[in-house]
Amino acid sequence: MKPVLCVLLAFTLAVAAAQQTYYVGIGIEDVTGPAADVNMMGYAHPGQTSRGIHTRQYSRAFIFCDDADGNNCEVFVVVDFAMGATAINLGVLKRLETLYGNRYTEKNVVICGTHTHSAPAGFLQYFVFDVTSQGFIHDSYDNFVEGIFQSIRMAHESIAPSKVYYNSGELVGANINRSPYAYEQNPLNERNDYGSDVDTTMTVLKITGTDDTDRGLISFFPVHPVSMNNTNRLLSSDNKGYASYLIEMEMNPGTFHGQGEFVAAFANTNQGDVSPNTKGAFCLDTGEECDRITSTCNGRTSLCAGVGPGKDMFESTKIIGEKQATKAKELYDDATERINGPVGFVHQHVDMTNYEVDLGGGQTGTTCKAAFGYSFAAGATDGAGFFPFTQAIVIYHGFCGLCLKPFRVIKKV
């Protein structure tokens, strides 16, 4: 069976002046996983195993329906873990089916991760993701499935007539491009379309009751939750989870975190190579900037690390989280544009091994089977990979070739 990429697009809504009422449900549930001796998902570092808790992780679920009968609904879930996965989806959908039949299916449920690198690993069905966790870990998987299911159940039980508003604005100083040299290899005319080498736009959905009671917030902003680096041994929701914590505590006075009615989710967007370590990448031994092309210090990736803006990873997590929370609350408070139009959703299966791409100028290309590039093994400035791999390797040589030769299959046409 050929590899398939499953893409589930969240609901699309048109911004208009009409005053439409949606039926919205909101739920939150703790999904903090095994806090001892379980590998963390994200950095692919076998030695990074859990030894306690920095901040708890949550699943935040939102259900948007056109009417009270639930004839046209979409479920959007933001989870404080590395990423969604087919195995997680199947487990959650199986639980949902026992209560709601075919109301919530793969067609209208999207589960996405904030992409924190400090939550448990071992819940993915793909071999490469389970290598560093030494296999599938049922405690991680079962905990995530149960927590996500419960957050959706709570959202279903809280469905009520609501108003949804939209707002967006610029948040500068909360993200940088961790691979600027690679970005500069893109065509100049394409780069000229943008004012920066990272996206600085934050989009916020504001959800209120028909009586204007505050109900929930969804923020979309691109930045990796890797303020907690790969030396961290504490489970953490990182900067995005801290942003949620700040707003939820403000909007739910007198309650324990995770038990208030107002829910604030900080979803990720186009976060590729977008780092929260805003001071840049420096050499741990000399304090000088890392090599701009290879992201190394004296040829070694392990000595190059992204830092800042705080004095340590805990302070950096707070600072980047505060920046996102402050901007999101500002956009929430200032949101005046009501959303109008039917709830829409698309679930598409795409064969990414044989997909035709328009290259422009009358030329087309076709994708092929996936493969890791050599520089993949080098990691990134937010988390170094393995020596002697470095950034910018495009052809194998020496030790690299020797290591990978047994795995290479060459086909000549």
CSV table of C-alpha atoms in Angstrom, one decimal:
chain,number,residue,atom,x,y,z
A,1,MET,CA,0.0,0.0,0.0
A,2,LYS,CA,1.5,3.4,-1.0
A,3,PRO,CA,2.1,6.0,1.7
A,4,VAL,CA,-0.8,8.3,2.1
A,5,LEU,CA,-0.9,11.8,3.5
A,6,CYS,CA,-4.1,12.6,5.3
A,7,VAL,CA,-5.0,16.2,5.3
A,8,LEU,CA,-7.9,17.5,7.4
A,9,LEU,CA,-8.6,21.1,6.9
A,10,ALA,CA,-10.5,22.9,9.7
A,11,PHE,CA,-13.7,24.7,9.1
A,12,THR,CA,-13.7,27.6,6.7
A,13,LEU,CA,-15.9,30.6,7.5
A,14,ALA,CA,-16.5,33.8,5.6
A,15,VAL,CA,-16.1,37.1,7.3
A,16,ALA,CA,-19.2,39.3,6.6
A,17,ALA,CA,-21.5,41.8,8.3
A,18,ALA,CA,-24.4,39.4,8.8
A,19,GLN,CA,-25.1,38.5,12.4
A,20,GLN,CA,-25.1,34.7,12.3
A,21,THR,CA,-25.4,32.5,15.4
A,22,TYR,CA,-23.4,29.2,15.6
A,23,TYR,CA,-23.7,26.4,18.1
A,24,VAL,CA,-20.4,26.0,19.8
A,25,GLY,CA,-19.1,23.6,22.4
A,26,ILE,CA,-15.9,24.0,24.3
A,27,GLY,CA,-14.0,21.4,26.5
A,28,ILE,CA,-10.7,20.9,28.2
A,29,GLU,CA,-9.1,17.8,29.7
A,30,ASP,CA,-5.7,17.1,31.3
A,31,VAL,CA,-3.6,14.8,29.1
A,32,THR,CA,-0.3,14.9,31.1
A,33,GLY,CA,1.4,11.6,30.4
A,34,PRO,CA,3.9,9.4,32.2
A,35,ALA,CA,6.3,11.7,34.1
A,36,ALA,CA,9.1,9.2,34.8
A,37,ASP,CA,11.5,7.4,32.5
A,38,VAL,CA,9.5,7.9,29.2
A,39,ASN,CA,11.3,9.4,26.2
A,40,MET,CA,10.0,12.8,25.0
A,41,MET,CA,8.8,13.4,21.5
A,42,GLY,CA,10.4,16.0,19.3
A,43,TYR,CA,14.1,16.2,19.6
A,44,ALA,CA,14.7,12.5,18.8
A,45,HIS,CA,17.1,12.4,21.8
A,46,PRO,CA,17.2,8.9,23.4
A,47,GLY,CA,18.5,10.3,26.6
A,48,GLN,CA,15.8,12.9,27.1
A,49,THR,CA,13.4,10.9,29.4
A,50,SER,CA,10.9,12.4,31.7
A,51,ARG,CA,11.8,13.0,35.4
A,52,GLY,CA,8.9,15.1,36.6
A,53,ILE,CA,6.5,17.9,35.5
A,54,HIS,CA,7.2,21.5,34.7
A,55,THR,CA,3.6,22.3,33.4
A,56,ARG,CA,0.7,20.0,32.8
A,57,GLN,CA,-0.5,19.3,29.3
A,58,TYR,CA,-4.1,19.7,28.1
A,59,SER,CA,-6.4,18.8,25.2
A,60,ARG,CA,-8.7,21.8,24.2
A,61,ALA,CA,-11.6,20.9,22.0
A,62,PHE,CA,-14.0,23.2,20.1
A,63,ILE,CA,-17.1,22.0,18.2
A,64,PHE,CA,-18.7,24.4,15.7
A,65,CYS,CA,-22.2,23.6,14.3
A,66,ASP,CA,-24.5,25.4,12.0
A,67,ASP,CA,-27.6,24.5,14.0
A,68,ALA,CA,-28.8,23.0,17.3
A,69,ASP,CA,-29.5,19.6,15.6
A,70,GLY,CA,-25.8,19.1,14.8
A,71,ASN,CA,-26.4,18.4,11.1
A,72,ASN,CA,-23.2,20.2,10.1
A,73,CYS,CA,-20.5,20.2,12.7
A,74,GLU,CA,-16.7,20.4,12.8
A,75,VAL,CA,-14.4,19.5,15.7
A,76,PHE,CA,-11.1,21.2,16.2
A,77,VAL,CA,-8.8,20.0,18.9
A,78,VAL,CA,-5.5,21.5,20.1
A,79,VAL,CA,-3.4,19.2,22.2
A,80,ASP,CA,-0.2,19.9,24.2
A,81,PHE,CA,1.8,17.2,22.5
A,82,ALA,CA,4.2,16.9,19.5
A,83,MET,CA,1.7,16.1,16.8
A,84,GLY,CA,-1.5,14.3,15.8
A,85,ALA,CA,-1.3,10.9,14.3
A,86,THR,CA,-3.5,8.3,12.6
A,87,ALA,CA,-3.3,6.0,15.6
A,88,ILE,CA,-4.5,8.7,17.9
A,89,ASN,CA,-7.3,9.7,15.5
A,90,LEU,CA,-8.5,6.1,15.2
A,91,GLY,CA,-8.5,5.6,19.0
A,92,VAL,CA,-10.4,8.8,19.6
A,93,LEU,CA,-12.9,8.2,16.8
A,94,LYS,CA,-13.6,4.7,18.1
A,95,ARG,CA,-14.5,6.2,21.5
A,96,LEU,CA,-16.6,8.9,20.0
A,97,GLU,CA,-18.6,6.4,17.9
A,98,THR,CA,-19.7,4.6,21.1
A,99,LEU,CA,-21.5,7.7,22.3
A,100,TYR,CA,-22.4,9.7,19.2
A,101,GLY,CA,-22.6,7.2,16.3
A,102,ASN,CA,-21.5,8.8,13.0
A,103,ARG,CA,-21.9,12.4,14.2
A,104,TYR,CA,-18.1,12.8,14.7
A,105,THR,CA,-15.9,10.9,12.2
A,106,GLU,CA,-12.6,11.3,10.3
A,107,LYS,CA,-14.4,13.7,7.9
A,108,ASN,CA,-15.1,16.4,10.5
A,109,VAL,CA,-12.6,15.9,13.4
A,110,VAL,CA,-9.2,17.4,13.3
A,111,ILE,CA,-6.7,16.8,16.1
A,112,CYS,CA,-3.5,18.8,16.0
A,113,GLY,CA,-0.6,19.2,18.4
A,114,THR,CA,1.0,22.5,19.6
A,115,HIS,CA,4.3,20.7,18.8
A,116,THR,CA,5.8,20.9,22.2
A,117,HIS,CA,9.0,18.8,22.3
A,118,SER,CA,8.6,18.1,26.1
A,119,ALA,CA,5.6,15.7,26.1
A,120,PRO,CA,5.8,11.9,26.1
A,121,ALA,CA,6.7,9.9,23.0
A,122,GLY,CA,5.8,6.4,21.9
A,123,PHE,CA,2.2,7.1,20.8
A,124,LEU,CA,2.8,7.2,17.0
A,125,GLN,CA,2.3,4.2,14.7
A,126,TYR,CA,5.3,5.0,12.5
A,127,PHE,CA,8.6,3.2,13.1
A,128,VAL,CA,10.9,6.2,12.8
A,129,PHE,CA,9.1,8.1,15.5
A,130,ASP,CA,9.2,5.2,17.9
A,131,VAL,CA,12.9,4.5,17.6
A,132,THR,CA,14.1,6.9,20.4
A,133,SER,CA,11.2,5.9,22.6
A,134,GLN,CA,12.3,2.2,22.2
A,135,GLY,CA,8.9,1.3,20.8
A,136,PHE,CA,5.2,1.9,21.3
A,137,ILE,CA,4.3,3.1,24.8
A,138,HIS,CA,0.7,2.2,25.7
A,139,ASP,CA,0.7,4.5,28.7
A,140,SER,CA,1.4,7.5,26.5
A,141,TYR,CA,-1.1,6.5,23.8
A,142,ASP,CA,-3.9,5.5,26.1
A,143,ASN,CA,-3.6,8.7,28.1
A,144,PHE,CA,-3.7,10.9,25.1
A,145,VAL,CA,-6.7,9.1,23.5
A,146,GLU,CA,-8.7,9.2,26.8
A,147,GLY,CA,-7.9,12.9,27.4
A,148,ILE,CA,-8.7,14.0,23.9
A,149,PHE,CA,-11.9,12.0,23.9
A,150,GLN,CA,-13.0,13.5,27.2
A,151,SER,CA,-12.3,17.0,26.0
A,152,ILE,CA,-14.5,16.4,22.9
A,153,ARG,CA,-17.2,14.9,25.1
A,154,MET,CA,-17.2,18.0,27.4
A,155,ALA,CA,-17.4,20.2,24.3
A,156,HIS,CA,-20.4,18.3,23.0
A,157,GLU,CA,-22.2,18.6,26.3
A,158,SER,CA,-21.6,22.4,26.4
A,159,ILE,CA,-22.8,23.2,22.9
A,160,ALA,CA,-24.8,26.5,23.0
A,161,PRO,CA,-25.8,29.4,20.7
A,162,SER,CA,-22.7,31.5,20.3
A,163,LYS,CA,-21.1,34.3,18.3
A,164,VAL,CA,-17.7,34.0,16.7
A,165,TYR,CA,-15.4,36.9,15.9
A,166,TYR,CA,-12.3,37.2,13.8
A,167,ASN,CA,-9.2,39.4,14.3
A,168,SER,CA,-5.5,39.4,13.3
A,169,GLY,CA,-2.4,41.4,13.9
A,170,GLU,CA,1.4,41.4,13.9
A,171,LEU,CA,3.4,39.9,16.8
A,172,VAL,CA,7.1,40.8,16.4
A,173,GLY,CA,9.9,39.6,18.6
A,174,ALA,CA,8.4,36.2,19.4
A,175,ASN,CA,10.0,34.2,16.6
A,176,ILE,CA,13.0,34.0,14.3
A,177,ASN,CA,14.1,31.9,11.3
A,178,ARG,CA,16.6,29.3,12.6
A,179,SER,CA,17.9,28.6,9.1
A,180,PRO,CA,18.2,32.0,7.4
A,181,TYR,CA,20.8,30.7,4.9
A,182,ALA,CA,18.5,28.0,3.8
A,183,TYR,CA,15.6,30.5,3.4
A,184,GLU,CA,17.8,32.7,1.3
A,185,GLN,CA,18.1,29.9,-1.3
A,186,ASN,CA,14.5,30.5,-2.2
A,187,PRO,CA,14.0,32.7,-5.4
A,188,LEU,CA,14.5,36.4,-4.7
A,189,ASN,CA,11.2,37.3,-6.4
A,190,GLU,CA,9.4,34.9,-4.0
A,191,ARG,CA,11.2,36.3,-0.9
A,192,ASN,CA,10.3,39.9,-2.0
A,193,ASP,CA,6.6,39.0,-1.5
A,194,TYR,CA,7.3,39.0,2.2
A,195,GLY,CA,8.6,41.6,4.7
A,196,SER,CA,10.4,39.0,6.8
A,197,ASP,CA,11.9,35.5,6.8
A,198,VAL,CA,9.2,34.4,9.3
A,199,ASP,CA,5.5,34.9,9.4
A,200,THR,CA,4.6,37.3,12.2
A,201,THR,CA,0.8,37.3,11.8
A,202,MET,CA,-1.4,36.1,14.7
A,203,THR,CA,-5.0,35.2,14.0
A,204,VAL,CA,-7.6,34.9,16.7
A,205,LEU,CA,-11.1,33.5,16.9
A,206,LYS,CA,-13.2,35.0,19.7
A,207,ILE,CA,-16.1,32.9,20.9
A,208,THR,CA,-18.8,34.4,23.1
A,209,GLY,CA,-22.4,33.5,24.1
A,210,THR,CA,-25.2,35.3,22.5
A,211,ASP,CA,-25.3,37.4,25.6
A,212,ASP,CA,-21.6,38.3,25.0
A,213,THR,CA,-20.4,36.1,27.8
A,214,ASP,CA,-16.7,35.1,27.2
A,215,ARG,CA,-16.4,31.5,26.2
A,216,GLY,CA,-13.2,30.8,24.4
A,217,LEU,CA,-10.3,31.8,22.3
A,218,ILE,CA,-8.3,30.1,19.5
A,219,SER,CA,-5.0,31.7,18.5
A,220,PHE,CA,-3.0,30.8,15.4
A,221,PHE,CA,0.6,31.8,15.4
A,222,PRO,CA,3.8,30.2,14.0
A,223,VAL,CA,6.5,29.4,16.5
A,224,HIS,CA,8.1,26.1,17.7
A,225,PRO,CA,7.4,25.3,21.3
A,226,VAL,CA,11.0,24.5,21.9
A,227,SER,CA,11.9,27.2,24.5
A,228,MET,CA,12.5,24.1,26.7
A,229,ASN,CA,15.6,22.6,25.1
A,230,ASN,CA,16.7,19.0,24.8
A,231,THR,CA,18.4,19.0,28.2
A,232,ASN,CA,15.0,19.4,29.8
A,233,ARG,CA,13.7,16.3,31.7
A,234,LEU,CA,10.4,17.8,32.8
A,235,LEU,CA,7.1,17.3,31.0
A,236,SER,CA,6.1,20.8,29.7
A,237,SER,CA,3.5,22.4,27.5
A,238,ASP,CA,6.3,25.0,26.7
A,239,ASN,CA,5.6,28.5,25.5
A,240,LYS,CA,2.2,27.9,23.9
A,241,GLY,CA,0.9,26.0,26.9
A,242,TYR,CA,2.1,28.8,29.1
A,243,ALA,CA,0.2,31.3,27.0
A,244,SER,CA,-3.0,29.2,27.4
A,245,TYR,CA,-2.3,29.1,31.2
A,246,LEU,CA,-2.0,32.9,31.5
A,247,ILE,CA,-5.2,33.7,29.7
A,248,GLU,CA,-7.2,30.8,31.3
A,249,MET,CA,-6.2,31.9,34.8
A,250,GLU,CA,-7.1,35.5,34.0
A,251,MET,CA,-10.5,34.6,32.5
A,252,ASN,CA,-11.4,32.0,35.2
A,253,PRO,CA,-10.6,33.7,38.5
A,254,GLY,CA,-11.0,31.6,41.6
A,255,THR,CA,-10.6,28.3,39.8
A,256,PHE,CA,-7.9,25.7,39.5
A,257,HIS,CA,-6.2,25.6,36.1
A,258,GLY,CA,-8.0,23.3,33.6
A,259,GLN,CA,-11.3,23.5,35.5
A,260,GLY,CA,-12.7,26.9,34.3
A,261,GLU,CA,-15.3,27.4,31.7
A,262,PHE,CA,-13.2,29.7,29.5
A,263,VAL,CA,-10.7,27.8,27.3
A,264,ALA,CA,-7.8,29.4,25.4
A,265,ALA,CA,-6.0,27.3,22.7
A,266,PHE,CA,-2.8,28.4,21.1
A,267,ALA,CA,-2.6,26.4,17.8
A,268,ASN,CA,0.4,26.4,15.6
A,269,THR,CA,0.6,27.3,11.9
A,270,ASN,CA,3.5,27.5,9.4
A,271,GLN,CA,6.2,26.9,12.0
A,272,GLY,CA,8.8,25.2,9.9
A,273,ASP,CA,12.3,26.5,11.0
A,274,VAL,CA,10.6,29.1,13.1
A,275,SER,CA,12.3,29.3,16.5
A,276,PRO,CA,11.4,31.0,19.8
A,277,ASN,CA,15.1,31.3,20.6
A,278,THR,CA,15.2,34.9,19.5
A,279,LYS,CA,18.8,35.8,20.5
A,280,GLY,CA,20.0,33.4,17.8
A,281,ALA,CA,22.4,30.5,17.7
A,282,PHE,CA,25.7,30.6,19.5
A,283,CYS,CA,28.6,28.3,20.3
A,284,LEU,CA,28.5,26.8,23.8
A,285,ASP,CA,32.3,26.7,24.1
A,286,THR,CA,33.3,30.1,22.8
A,287,GLY,CA,30.1,32.2,22.9
A,288,GLU,CA,30.6,33.2,19.3
A,289,GLU,CA,27.9,32.9,16.6
A,290,CYS,CA,27.5,29.5,15.0
A,291,ASP,CA,28.6,29.0,11.4
A,292,ARG,CA,25.8,30.5,9.3
A,293,ILE,CA,25.7,27.8,6.7
A,294,THR,CA,26.4,24.6,8.6
A,295,SER,CA,25.1,25.6,12.0
A,296,THR,CA,28.2,24.2,13.6
A,297,CYS,CA,31.0,25.3,15.9
A,298,ASN,CA,34.4,23.9,15.0
A,299,GLY,CA,32.6,21.5,12.7
A,300,ARG,CA,30.3,20.1,15.4
A,301,THR,CA,26.6,20.6,15.6
A,302,SER,CA,26.5,19.6,19.3
A,303,LEU,CA,28.2,22.8,20.3
A,304,CYS,CA,25.7,25.1,18.4
A,305,ALA,CA,22.5,26.0,20.2
A,306,GLY,CA,19.7,28.6,19.9
A,307,VAL,CA,19.3,30.7,23.0
A,308,GLY,CA,17.1,33.4,24.5
A,309,PRO,CA,15.3,35.6,25.0
A,310,GLY,CA,15.6,34.7,28.7
A,311,LYS,CA,18.6,33.7,30.9
A,312,ASP,CA,17.5,30.1,30.9
A,313,MET,CA,14.9,27.9,29.2
A,314,PHE,CA,12.4,28.4,32.0
A,315,GLU,CA,12.5,32.2,31.6
A,316,SER,CA,12.5,32.0,27.8
A,317,THR,CA,9.3,29.8,28.0
A,318,LYS,CA,7.6,32.5,30.1
A,319,ILE,CA,8.7,35.4,27.9
A,320,ILE,CA,7.6,33.8,24.6
A,321,GLY,CA,4.4,32.6,26.2
A,322,GLU,CA,3.7,36.0,27.6
A,323,LYS,CA,4.2,37.6,24.3
A,324,GLN,CA,1.7,35.3,22.6
A,325,ALA,CA,-0.8,35.6,25.4
A,326,THR,CA,-0.6,39.4,25.5
A,327,LYS,CA,-1.1,39.8,21.8
A,328,ALA,CA,-3.9,37.2,21.7
A,329,LYS,CA,-5.8,38.9,24.5
A,330,GLU,CA,-5.4,42.3,22.7
A,331,LEU,CA,-6.8,40.8,19.5
A,332,TYR,CA,-9.6,39.1,21.4
A,333,ASP,CA,-10.6,42.3,23.2
A,334,ASP,CA,-10.5,44.3,19.9
A,335,ALA,CA,-12.3,41.7,17.8
A,336,THR,CA,-15.4,43.2,16.1
A,337,GLU,CA,-15.8,41.3,12.8
A,338,ARG,CA,-18.5,38.7,13.1
A,339,ILE,CA,-18.1,35.4,11.2
A,340,ASN,CA,-20.8,34.4,8.8
A,341,GLY,CA,-21.4,31.4,6.5
A,342,PRO,CA,-21.9,27.7,6.9
A,343,VAL,CA,-19.4,25.5,8.7
A,344,GLY,CA,-17.2,23.7,6.1
A,345,PHE,CA,-14.6,21.0,6.4
A,346,VAL,CA,-12.5,18.9,4.0
A,347,HIS,CA,-10.8,15.6,4.6
A,348,GLN,CA,-8.6,14.6,1.7
A,349,HIS,CA,-6.3,11.6,1.1
A,350,VAL,CA,-3.4,12.4,-1.2
A,351,ASP,CA,-0.9,9.9,-2.6
A,352,MET,CA,2.3,12.0,-2.0
A,353,THR,CA,4.5,9.5,-3.9
A,354,ASN,CA,2.9,10.2,-7.2
A,355,TYR,CA,1.5,13.8,-7.1
A,356,GLU,CA,1.8,16.1,-10.1
A,357,VAL,CA,3.2,19.5,-9.4
A,358,ASP,CA,2.9,22.6,-11.6
A,359,LEU,CA,6.4,24.1,-11.9
A,360,GLY,CA,5.3,27.0,-14.0
A,361,GLY,CA,6.3,27.8,-17.6
A,362,GLY,CA,4.4,24.9,-18.8
A,363,GLN,CA,6.5,22.4,-16.9
A,364,THR,CA,5.3,19.8,-14.4
A,365,GLY,CA,7.0,17.4,-12.0
A,366,THR,CA,5.9,14.4,-10.0
A,367,THR,CA,6.7,13.5,-6.4
A,368,CYS,CA,8.4,10.3,-5.5
A,369,LYS,CA,8.8,8.1,-2.5
A,370,ALA,CA,10.0,10.0,0.6
A,371,ALA,CA,13.6,9.9,1.8
A,372,PHE,CA,15.6,11.6,4.6
A,373,GLY,CA,18.2,14.1,3.4
A,374,TYR,CA,21.6,13.9,4.9
A,375,SER,CA,21.3,17.2,6.8
A,376,PHE,CA,18.2,15.8,8.5
A,377,ALA,CA,20.5,13.9,10.8
A,378,ALA,CA,22.1,17.1,11.8
A,379,GLY,CA,19.0,18.3,13.6
A,380,ALA,CA,18.6,22.1,14.0
A,381,THR,CA,20.0,24.9,16.2
A,382,ASP,CA,17.1,24.2,18.6
A,383,GLY,CA,18.2,20.6,19.0
A,384,ALA,CA,21.4,19.2,17.5
A,385,GLY,CA,21.5,15.9,15.8
A,386,PHE,CA,24.4,13.5,15.2
A,387,PHE,CA,28.0,14.0,14.3
A,388,PRO,CA,29.4,14.2,11.6
A,389,PHE,CA,26.2,15.3,9.9
A,390,THR,CA,25.8,19.1,9.4
A,391,GLN,CA,23.3,21.5,7.8
A,392,ALA,CA,23.7,22.1,4.0
A,393,ILE,CA,25.0,18.6,3.1
A,394,VAL,CA,23.6,17.7,-0.3
A,395,ILE,CA,25.9,14.9,-1.3
A,396,TYR,CA,27.2,12.0,0.8
A,397,HIS,CA,30.9,11.6,1.5
A,398,GLY,CA,33.2,9.8,3.9
A,399,PHE,CA,31.6,8.5,7.1
A,400,CYS,CA,28.1,9.7,6.0
A,401,GLY,CA,28.2,7.5,2.9
A,402,LEU,CA,29.6,4.5,4.8
A,403,CYS,CA,26.8,4.7,7.4
A,404,LEU,CA,24.0,5.0,4.8
A,405,LYS,CA,25.3,2.7,2.1
A,406,PRO,CA,23.5,-0.4,3.5
A,407,PHE,CA,20.2,1.4,3.3
A,408,ARG,CA,20.6,2.8,-0.2
A,409,VAL,CA,18.7,1.4,-3.1
A,410,ILE,CA,19.8,2.8,-6.5
A,411,LYS,CA,17.6,2.5,-9.5
A,412,LYS,CA,18.9,3.5,-12.9
A,413,VAL,CA,16.4,4.3,-15.7
